[in-house]
Amino acid sequence: MEELHSETQKAEPEPSPKIIGLTGGIGSGKTTVAHFIEEFGFPVYYSDDRAKTIVNDSEDLKIKIKELLGEQAYDSNGLYDRKYVAKKVFNNKDLLHELNEIIHPAVKIDFEEWLKKQTKYLVFKETALLFELKLNRQCYKSLLVTAEDNIRTKRVMDRDGKTYREVESVMEKQMPEKDKIKLADCIIYNNTNLEDLKEQTERIVFSIE
């Protein structure tokens, strides 16, 4: 039997990167971990930051968000008014769900376009609502950054100048940490210092196969 010439042989498709969902509640240190991951040479897609850009860039989204929340959802310069929107949806789960139904499909498309350009064997998708929106089901593994509630609260108070009650109110709206821990494949406990946080991140990232 004659051997096939190399030019007629089908090239092996490039393996797709494995998507690691990265999440953590307010004050957990999720963003710091994301920066460490980038230092280690792996790309990170910042879903929450991209969402902030997309709601300003997409005319289609602007129309839908104004229809849902009113013209005040965008300021006089035509920019998304996050404070106004946050107040509107903070105590209204149905409204928040409708808003997510508008924004998250657009973020999903944006992520898929970003993913096509990646060449590393691992990529990380940072998102605050990984488990709430069941986005972990679309990931190879999930990585949770967590910390004790009192530590998270102090961090946010120091960082944002918020009162204890304000931070507590935000945390009450988020999925409890114990529930996230049950769902996560990998967990980083950020209760001590940056050196320990970086060591944990490095160990876990390079242990993913």
mmCIF file of C-alpha atoms in Angstrom:
data_model
loop_
_atom_site.group_PDB
_atom_site.id
_atom_site.type_symbol
_atom_site.label_atom_id
_atom_site.label_comp_id
_atom_site.label_asym_id
_atom_site.label_seq_id
_atom_site.Cartn_x
_atom_site.Cartn_y
_atom_site.Cartn_z
ATOM 1 C CA MET A 1 0.000 0.000 0.000
ATOM 2 C CA GLU A 2 1.356 3.393 -0.952
ATOM 3 C CA GLU A 3 1.926 5.927 1.779
ATOM 4 C CA LEU A 4 -0.006 9.145 1.589
ATOM 5 C CA HIS A 5 2.040 12.149 0.633
ATOM 6 C CA SER A 6 2.456 14.594 3.495
ATOM 7 C CA GLU A 7 0.645 17.347 1.594
ATOM 8 C CA THR A 8 -2.485 15.163 1.316
ATOM 9 C CA GLN A 9 -2.529 14.205 4.965
ATOM 10 C CA LYS A 10 -4.926 16.167 7.135
ATOM 11 C CA ALA A 11 -3.217 18.367 9.672
ATOM 12 C CA GLU A 12 -4.094 17.644 13.276
ATOM 13 C CA PRO A 13 -6.425 20.379 14.591
ATOM 14 C CA GLU A 14 -4.963 22.638 17.214
ATOM 15 C CA PRO A 15 -6.217 21.605 20.664
ATOM 16 C CA SER A 16 -8.651 24.093 22.147
ATOM 17 C CA PRO A 17 -7.532 25.858 25.315
ATOM 18 C CA LYS A 18 -9.052 24.578 28.538
ATOM 19 C CA ILE A 19 -11.257 27.245 30.100
ATOM 20 C CA ILE A 20 -10.853 27.775 33.835
ATOM 21 C CA GLY A 21 -13.627 29.783 35.467
ATOM 22 C CA LEU A 22 -12.211 32.190 38.056
ATOM 23 C CA THR A 23 -14.549 33.655 40.639
ATOM 24 C CA GLY A 24 -14.778 35.099 44.132
ATOM 25 C CA GLY A 25 -17.070 37.309 46.177
ATOM 26 C CA ILE A 26 -16.525 40.941 47.064
ATOM 27 C CA GLY A 27 -13.235 41.452 48.944
ATOM 28 C CA SER A 28 -11.977 37.935 48.198
ATOM 29 C CA GLY A 29 -8.918 39.013 46.194
ATOM 30 C CA LYS A 30 -10.136 37.558 42.885
ATOM 31 C CA THR A 31 -8.629 40.376 40.812
ATOM 32 C CA THR A 32 -5.253 40.046 42.561
ATOM 33 C CA VAL A 33 -5.235 36.324 41.771
ATOM 34 C CA ALA A 34 -6.118 37.116 38.142
ATOM 35 C CA HIS A 35 -3.076 39.400 37.931
ATOM 36 C CA PHE A 36 -0.847 36.673 39.390
ATOM 37 C CA ILE A 37 -2.176 34.269 36.756
ATOM 38 C CA GLU A 38 -1.212 36.749 34.040
ATOM 39 C CA GLU A 39 2.254 37.017 35.595
ATOM 40 C CA PHE A 40 2.550 33.242 35.203
ATOM 41 C CA GLY A 41 1.929 33.655 31.477
ATOM 42 C CA PHE A 42 -1.737 32.695 31.142
ATOM 43 C CA PRO A 43 -4.376 34.948 29.539
ATOM 44 C CA VAL A 44 -7.317 36.163 31.612
ATOM 45 C CA TYR A 45 -10.621 37.348 30.182
ATOM 46 C CA TYR A 46 -12.156 39.871 32.586
ATOM 47 C CA SER A 47 -15.891 39.341 32.053
ATOM 48 C CA ASP A 48 -16.994 42.085 34.426
ATOM 49 C CA ASP A 49 -14.681 44.687 32.872
ATOM 50 C CA ARG A 50 -15.659 43.663 29.344
ATOM 51 C CA ALA A 51 -19.334 43.966 30.277
ATOM 52 C CA LYS A 52 -18.706 47.583 31.354
ATOM 53 C CA THR A 53 -17.202 48.289 27.928
ATOM 54 C CA ILE A 54 -19.833 46.422 25.908
ATOM 55 C CA VAL A 55 -22.799 48.265 27.474
ATOM 56 C CA ASN A 56 -21.245 51.504 26.199
ATOM 57 C CA ASP A 57 -20.139 50.256 22.784
ATOM 58 C CA SER A 58 -23.214 48.309 21.669
ATOM 59 C CA GLU A 59 -26.100 50.439 20.402
ATOM 60 C CA ASP A 60 -28.365 47.389 20.494
ATOM 61 C CA LEU A 61 -27.642 46.880 24.200
ATOM 62 C CA LYS A 62 -28.180 50.569 24.919
ATOM 63 C CA ILE A 63 -31.662 50.428 23.429
ATOM 64 C CA LYS A 64 -32.606 47.279 25.344
ATOM 65 C CA ILE A 65 -31.223 48.553 28.665
ATOM 66 C CA LYS A 66 -33.035 51.892 28.316
ATOM 67 C CA GLU A 67 -36.264 50.044 27.550
ATOM 68 C CA LEU A 68 -35.790 47.988 30.721
ATOM 69 C CA LEU A 69 -34.473 50.604 33.153
ATOM 70 C CA GLY A 70 -35.344 53.956 31.601
ATOM 71 C CA GLU A 71 -33.366 56.658 29.807
ATOM 72 C CA GLN A 72 -31.515 57.458 33.050
ATOM 73 C CA ALA A 73 -29.558 54.195 32.656
ATOM 74 C CA TYR A 74 -27.227 56.327 30.522
ATOM 75 C CA ASP A 75 -25.975 59.769 31.547
ATOM 76 C CA SER A 76 -25.974 63.007 29.550
ATOM 77 C CA ASN A 77 -22.771 61.896 27.815
ATOM 78 C CA GLY A 78 -24.390 58.655 26.695
ATOM 79 C CA LEU A 79 -22.390 56.532 29.127
ATOM 80 C CA TYR A 80 -23.782 53.687 31.228
ATOM 81 C CA ASP A 81 -24.682 55.018 34.686
ATOM 82 C CA ARG A 82 -23.577 52.153 36.933
ATOM 83 C CA LYS A 83 -24.719 53.841 40.158
ATOM 84 C CA TYR A 84 -28.209 54.440 38.824
ATOM 85 C CA VAL A 85 -28.477 50.901 37.469
ATOM 86 C CA ALA A 86 -27.147 49.384 40.701
ATOM 87 C CA LYS A 87 -29.811 51.214 42.714
ATOM 88 C CA LYS A 88 -32.557 50.077 40.342
ATOM 89 C CA VAL A 89 -31.679 46.381 40.488
ATOM 90 C CA PHE A 90 -30.214 46.072 43.996
ATOM 91 C CA ASN A 91 -33.410 44.925 45.693
ATOM 92 C CA ASN A 92 -35.194 43.661 42.591
ATOM 93 C CA LYS A 93 -34.141 40.135 41.641
ATOM 94 C CA ASP A 94 -36.455 39.984 38.629
ATOM 95 C CA LEU A 95 -35.105 43.223 37.193
ATOM 96 C CA LEU A 96 -31.532 42.081 37.802
ATOM 97 C CA HIS A 97 -32.281 38.802 36.040
ATOM 98 C CA GLU A 98 -33.711 40.666 33.031
ATOM 99 C CA LEU A 99 -30.645 42.904 32.908
ATOM 100 C CA ASN A 100 -28.325 39.880 33.018
ATOM 101 C CA GLU A 101 -30.356 38.299 30.208
ATOM 102 C CA ILE A 102 -29.497 41.337 28.081
ATOM 103 C CA ILE A 103 -25.824 41.739 28.964
ATOM 104 C CA HIS A 104 -24.486 38.194 29.417
ATOM 105 C CA PRO A 105 -25.245 36.837 25.922
ATOM 106 C CA ALA A 106 -23.254 39.774 24.496
ATOM 107 C CA VAL A 107 -20.372 39.029 26.874
ATOM 108 C CA LYS A 108 -20.507 35.360 25.845
ATOM 109 C CA ILE A 109 -20.065 36.293 22.170
ATOM 110 C CA ASP A 110 -17.223 38.665 23.069
ATOM 111 C CA PHE A 111 -15.500 35.913 25.069
ATOM 112 C CA GLU A 112 -15.796 33.422 22.202
ATOM 113 C CA GLU A 113 -14.139 35.926 19.846
ATOM 114 C CA TRP A 114 -11.349 36.471 22.400
ATOM 115 C CA LEU A 115 -10.933 32.718 22.879
ATOM 116 C CA LYS A 116 -10.250 32.166 19.175
ATOM 117 C CA LYS A 117 -7.111 34.297 19.471
ATOM 118 C CA GLN A 118 -5.594 32.418 22.424
ATOM 119 C CA THR A 119 -2.708 29.963 22.078
ATOM 120 C CA LYS A 120 -2.017 28.844 25.661
ATOM 121 C CA TYR A 121 -3.286 25.466 26.859
ATOM 122 C CA LEU A 122 -5.130 27.182 29.728
ATOM 123 C CA VAL A 123 -7.183 30.358 29.665
ATOM 124 C CA PHE A 124 -8.997 31.914 32.604
ATOM 125 C CA LYS A 125 -12.444 33.493 32.513
ATOM 126 C CA GLU A 126 -12.894 35.854 35.459
ATOM 127 C CA THR A 127 -16.494 36.432 36.418
ATOM 128 C CA ALA A 128 -18.227 37.286 39.693
ATOM 129 C CA LEU A 129 -21.338 35.236 38.804
ATOM 130 C CA LEU A 130 -19.680 31.997 37.697
ATOM 131 C CA PHE A 131 -21.871 29.751 39.842
ATOM 132 C CA GLU A 132 -24.953 31.967 39.992
ATOM 133 C CA LEU A 133 -25.296 31.898 36.190
ATOM 134 C CA LYS A 134 -24.063 28.274 36.005
ATOM 135 C CA LEU A 135 -21.203 29.388 33.745
ATOM 136 C CA ASN A 136 -19.004 26.802 35.496
ATOM 137 C CA ARG A 137 -20.742 24.189 33.341
ATOM 138 C CA GLN A 138 -19.029 25.732 30.314
ATOM 139 C CA CYS A 139 -15.591 25.503 31.949
ATOM 140 C CA TYR A 140 -13.060 22.692 32.271
ATOM 141 C CA LYS A 141 -12.505 23.604 35.934
ATOM 142 C CA SER A 142 -13.673 26.269 38.361
ATOM 143 C CA LEU A 143 -11.312 28.190 40.640
ATOM 144 C CA LEU A 144 -12.740 29.998 43.660
ATOM 145 C CA VAL A 145 -10.906 32.687 45.623
ATOM 146 C CA THR A 146 -12.390 32.976 49.090
ATOM 147 C CA ALA A 147 -11.677 34.419 52.522
ATOM 148 C CA GLU A 148 -13.342 34.674 55.891
ATOM 149 C CA ASP A 149 -16.285 37.080 55.900
ATOM 150 C CA ASN A 150 -14.788 39.448 58.468
ATOM 151 C CA ILE A 151 -11.566 39.732 56.431
ATOM 152 C CA ARG A 152 -13.468 40.398 53.208
ATOM 153 C CA THR A 153 -15.606 43.008 54.936
ATOM 154 C CA LYS A 154 -12.596 44.902 56.300
ATOM 155 C CA ARG A 155 -10.870 44.853 52.921
ATOM 156 C CA VAL A 156 -13.851 46.409 51.178
ATOM 157 C CA MET A 157 -14.355 48.987 53.936
ATOM 158 C CA ASP A 158 -10.696 50.014 53.670
ATOM 159 C CA ARG A 159 -10.666 49.941 49.861
ATOM 160 C CA ASP A 160 -13.983 51.615 49.060
ATOM 161 C CA GLY A 161 -14.674 53.638 52.181
ATOM 162 C CA LYS A 162 -17.953 51.808 52.742
ATOM 163 C CA THR A 163 -19.600 51.241 56.103
ATOM 164 C CA TYR A 164 -19.853 47.787 57.667
ATOM 165 C CA ARG A 165 -23.592 47.693 56.954
ATOM 166 C CA GLU A 166 -23.094 48.671 53.298
ATOM 167 C CA VAL A 167 -20.623 45.849 52.736
ATOM 168 C CA GLU A 168 -22.774 43.402 54.672
ATOM 169 C CA SER A 169 -25.749 44.333 52.489
ATOM 170 C CA VAL A 170 -23.798 43.547 49.315
ATOM 171 C CA MET A 171 -22.498 40.249 50.705
ATOM 172 C CA GLU A 172 -26.015 39.183 51.693
ATOM 173 C CA LYS A 173 -27.041 39.460 48.037
ATOM 174 C CA GLN A 174 -24.223 37.156 46.883
ATOM 175 C CA MET A 175 -24.199 33.366 46.970
ATOM 176 C CA PRO A 176 -22.928 32.179 50.392
ATOM 177 C CA GLU A 177 -19.277 31.175 50.431
ATOM 178 C CA LYS A 178 -20.094 27.712 51.788
ATOM 179 C CA ASP A 179 -22.212 27.044 48.687
ATOM 180 C CA LYS A 180 -19.478 28.241 46.333
ATOM 181 C CA ILE A 181 -16.916 26.053 48.100
ATOM 182 C CA LYS A 182 -19.101 22.999 47.478
ATOM 183 C CA LEU A 183 -19.258 23.810 43.757
ATOM 184 C CA ALA A 184 -15.620 24.786 43.158
ATOM 185 C CA ASP A 185 -13.047 22.393 41.709
ATOM 186 C CA CYS A 186 -10.094 24.373 43.096
ATOM 187 C CA ILE A 187 -10.051 26.779 46.053
ATOM 188 C CA ILE A 188 -7.626 29.505 47.084
ATOM 189 C CA TYR A 189 -7.986 30.732 50.677
ATOM 190 C CA ASN A 190 -6.927 34.372 50.895
ATOM 191 C CA ASN A 191 -6.797 34.858 54.666
ATOM 192 C CA THR A 192 -3.159 35.807 55.237
ATOM 193 C CA ASN A 193 -0.843 37.778 52.944
ATOM 194 C CA LEU A 194 0.072 38.386 49.306
ATOM 195 C CA GLU A 195 3.053 36.042 49.374
ATOM 196 C CA ASP A 196 0.905 33.141 50.517
ATOM 197 C CA LEU A 197 -1.799 34.090 48.009
ATOM 198 C CA LYS A 198 0.708 34.060 45.148
ATOM 199 C CA GLU A 199 2.175 30.715 46.243
ATOM 200 C CA GLN A 200 -1.278 29.120 46.412
ATOM 201 C CA THR A 201 -2.197 30.536 43.003
ATOM 202 C CA GLU A 202 1.000 29.250 41.391
ATOM 203 C CA ARG A 203 0.617 25.796 42.917
ATOM 204 C CA ILE A 204 -2.971 25.389 41.808
ATOM 205 C CA VAL A 205 -2.568 26.868 38.325
ATOM 206 C CA PHE A 206 0.354 24.647 37.430
ATOM 207 C CA SER A 207 -1.347 21.572 38.874
ATOM 208 C CA ILE A 208 -4.210 21.803 36.368
ATOM 209 C CA GLU A 209 -3.729 19.233 33.608
#
